[in-house]
C-alpha positions as MATLAB code, in Angstrom:
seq = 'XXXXXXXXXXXXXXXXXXXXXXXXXXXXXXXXXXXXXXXXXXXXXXXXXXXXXXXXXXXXXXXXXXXXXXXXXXXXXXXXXXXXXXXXXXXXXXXXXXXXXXXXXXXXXXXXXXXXXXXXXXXXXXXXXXXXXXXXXXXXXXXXXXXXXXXXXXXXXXXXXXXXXXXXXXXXXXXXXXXXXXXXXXX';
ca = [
     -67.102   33.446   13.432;
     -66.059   34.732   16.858;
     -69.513   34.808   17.961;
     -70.146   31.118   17.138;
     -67.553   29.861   19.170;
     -68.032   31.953   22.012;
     -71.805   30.305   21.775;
     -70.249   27.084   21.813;
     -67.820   27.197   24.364;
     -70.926   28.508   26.433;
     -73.146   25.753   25.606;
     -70.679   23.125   26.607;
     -69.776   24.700   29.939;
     -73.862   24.274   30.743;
     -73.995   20.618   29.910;
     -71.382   19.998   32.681;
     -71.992   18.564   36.574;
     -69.545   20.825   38.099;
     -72.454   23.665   37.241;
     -74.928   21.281   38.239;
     -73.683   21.611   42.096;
     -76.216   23.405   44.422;
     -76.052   24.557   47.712;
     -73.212   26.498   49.727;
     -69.826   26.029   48.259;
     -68.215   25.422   51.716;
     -70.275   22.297   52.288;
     -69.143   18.333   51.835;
     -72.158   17.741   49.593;
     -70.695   20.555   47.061;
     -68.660   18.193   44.557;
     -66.717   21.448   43.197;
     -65.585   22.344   47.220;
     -64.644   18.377   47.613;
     -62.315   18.325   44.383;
     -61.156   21.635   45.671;
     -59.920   20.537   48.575;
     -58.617   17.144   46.846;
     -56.592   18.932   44.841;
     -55.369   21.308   47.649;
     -54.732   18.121   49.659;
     -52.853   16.616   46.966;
     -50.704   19.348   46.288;
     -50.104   19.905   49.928;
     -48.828   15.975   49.373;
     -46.508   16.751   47.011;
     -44.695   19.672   48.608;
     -44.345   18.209   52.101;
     -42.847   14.962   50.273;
     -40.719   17.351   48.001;
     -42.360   16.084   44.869;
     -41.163   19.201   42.729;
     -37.838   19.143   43.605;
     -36.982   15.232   43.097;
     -38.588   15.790   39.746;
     -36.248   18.865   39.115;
     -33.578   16.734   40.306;
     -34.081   14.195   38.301;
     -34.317   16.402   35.394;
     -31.625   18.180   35.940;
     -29.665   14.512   36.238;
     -31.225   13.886   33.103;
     -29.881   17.154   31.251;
     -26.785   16.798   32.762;
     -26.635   13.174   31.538;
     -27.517   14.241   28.047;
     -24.660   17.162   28.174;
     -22.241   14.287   29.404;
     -23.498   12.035   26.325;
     -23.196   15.449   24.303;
     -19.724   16.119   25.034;
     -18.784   12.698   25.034;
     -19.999   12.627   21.317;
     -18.513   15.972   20.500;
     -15.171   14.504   21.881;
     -15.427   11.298   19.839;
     -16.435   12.729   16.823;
     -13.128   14.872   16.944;
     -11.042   11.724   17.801;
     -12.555   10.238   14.930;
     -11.938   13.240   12.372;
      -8.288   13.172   13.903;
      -8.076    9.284   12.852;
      -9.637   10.207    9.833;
      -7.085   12.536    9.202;
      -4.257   11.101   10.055;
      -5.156    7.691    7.765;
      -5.859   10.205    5.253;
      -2.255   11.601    5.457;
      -1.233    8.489    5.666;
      -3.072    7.167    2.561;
      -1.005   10.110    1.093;
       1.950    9.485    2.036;
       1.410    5.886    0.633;
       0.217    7.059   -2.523;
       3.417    9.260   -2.880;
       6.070    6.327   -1.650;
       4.263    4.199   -4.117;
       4.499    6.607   -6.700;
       8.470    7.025   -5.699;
       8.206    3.209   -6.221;
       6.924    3.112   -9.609;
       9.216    5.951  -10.558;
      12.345    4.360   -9.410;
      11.363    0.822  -10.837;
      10.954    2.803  -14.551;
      14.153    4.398  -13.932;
      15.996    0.982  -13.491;
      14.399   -0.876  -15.737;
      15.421    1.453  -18.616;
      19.304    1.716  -17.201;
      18.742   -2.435  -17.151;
      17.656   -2.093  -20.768;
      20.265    0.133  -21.593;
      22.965   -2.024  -19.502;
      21.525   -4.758  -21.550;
      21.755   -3.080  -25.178;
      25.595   -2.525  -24.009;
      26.264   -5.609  -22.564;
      24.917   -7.300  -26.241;
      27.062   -4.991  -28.130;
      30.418   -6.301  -26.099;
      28.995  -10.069  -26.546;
      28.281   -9.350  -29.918;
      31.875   -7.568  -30.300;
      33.853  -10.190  -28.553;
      31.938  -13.351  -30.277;
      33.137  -11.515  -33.461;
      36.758  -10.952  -31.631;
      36.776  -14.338  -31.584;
      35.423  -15.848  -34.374;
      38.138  -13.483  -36.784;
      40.747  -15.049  -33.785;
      39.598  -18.435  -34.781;
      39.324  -17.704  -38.401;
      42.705  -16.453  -38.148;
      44.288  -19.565  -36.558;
      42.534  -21.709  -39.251;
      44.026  -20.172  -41.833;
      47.747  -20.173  -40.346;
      47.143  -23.655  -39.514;
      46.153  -24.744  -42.997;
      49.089  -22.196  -44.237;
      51.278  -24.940  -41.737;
      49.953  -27.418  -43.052;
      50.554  -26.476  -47.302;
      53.921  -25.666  -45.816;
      54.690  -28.955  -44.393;
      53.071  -30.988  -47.022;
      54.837  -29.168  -49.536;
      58.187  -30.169  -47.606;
      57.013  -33.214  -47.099;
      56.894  -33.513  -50.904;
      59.818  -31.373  -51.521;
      62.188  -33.933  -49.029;
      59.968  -36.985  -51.203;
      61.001  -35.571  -54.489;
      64.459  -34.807  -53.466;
      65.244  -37.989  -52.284;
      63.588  -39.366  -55.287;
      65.946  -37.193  -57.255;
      68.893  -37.809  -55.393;
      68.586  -41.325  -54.930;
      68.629  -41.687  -58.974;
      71.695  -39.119  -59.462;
      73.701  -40.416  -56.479;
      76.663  -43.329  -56.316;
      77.531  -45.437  -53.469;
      80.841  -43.371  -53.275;
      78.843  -40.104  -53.311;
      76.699  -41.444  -50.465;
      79.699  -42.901  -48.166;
      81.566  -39.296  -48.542;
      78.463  -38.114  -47.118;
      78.018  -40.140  -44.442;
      81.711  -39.236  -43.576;
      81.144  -35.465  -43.849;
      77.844  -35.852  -41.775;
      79.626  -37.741  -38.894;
      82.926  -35.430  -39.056;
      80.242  -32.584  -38.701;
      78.556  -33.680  -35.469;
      81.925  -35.005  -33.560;
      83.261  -31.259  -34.349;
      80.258  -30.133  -33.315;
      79.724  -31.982  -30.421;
      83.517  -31.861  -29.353;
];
């Protein structure tokens, strides 16, 4: 395999025109001495114009942009994960207030249940309070009111009763005794 492409690199180099120059090599009419020296002269060029050393130059202001956009990246990319962070902390400490929140809400909505179960037990205790309290005044006011029908009818049937039984002497004495009873009284 080695041998065939040695034979074929061979064969190529013979088909080309720079082996098809004759003559001295030193002369104008030899096309390898004229690219030669075209290349010499155009090398020459580019060193007394400092060719290679703009072009390092430049690269070198290329890598050193590249490390400048590099470091710039680096240092964003760490501001970032510090934002990152700190909303993340943030986002827990949210999470946890909100959760404190919840926790308290909970808390006094079962002391406002619990407020509320007491608070119905005194309504419920004093609307009792005061139905027995009204209760209790509607029975001494009908009690009152026996009472002072049943003097009504008592003063009714005793006047009935002494009206019948009594004289007009009996009544005049009366009269007498009533007014001699309020002028010692009075006097």
């Amino acid at each position: 395999m080695r041998k065939l492409t040695t034979v074929a690199a061979v064969m190529a180099l013979s088909a080309t025109p720079a082996l098809a120059a004759s003559g001295p090599f030193f002369s104008l009419r030899n096309t390898d001495f004229i690219v030669t020296l075209g290349f010499i002269l155009f090398v020459a060029i580019l060193l007394y114009f400092k060719v290679p050393s703009i072009i390092g130059n430049m690269l070198d202001k290329r890598a050193d942009d590249i490390k400048s956009e590099l470091d710039e990246a680096r240092a964003l990319r760490e501001e970032a994960q510090t934002v990152l962070a700190s909303y993340e902390r943030k986002q827990k400490e949210v999470q946890e207030q909100a959760e404190r929140i919840v926790a308290q809400a909970k808390a006094e909505a079962e002391a406002a249940a619990e407020q509320a179960k007491v608070d119905l037990k005194n309504s419920i205790a004093r609307r009792l309070s005061a139905a027995e309290d009204q209760i209790a005044s509607a029975e001494a006011a009908a009690v009152k009111e026996v009472r002072d029908q049943a003097v009504v009818v008592a003063i009714n049937a005793a006047r009935q009763v002494i009206a019948g039984q009594m004289t007009a002497a009996d009544a005049n004495k009366l009269i007498d005794a009533g007014i001699a009873e309020v002028d010692a009284k009075l006097h």
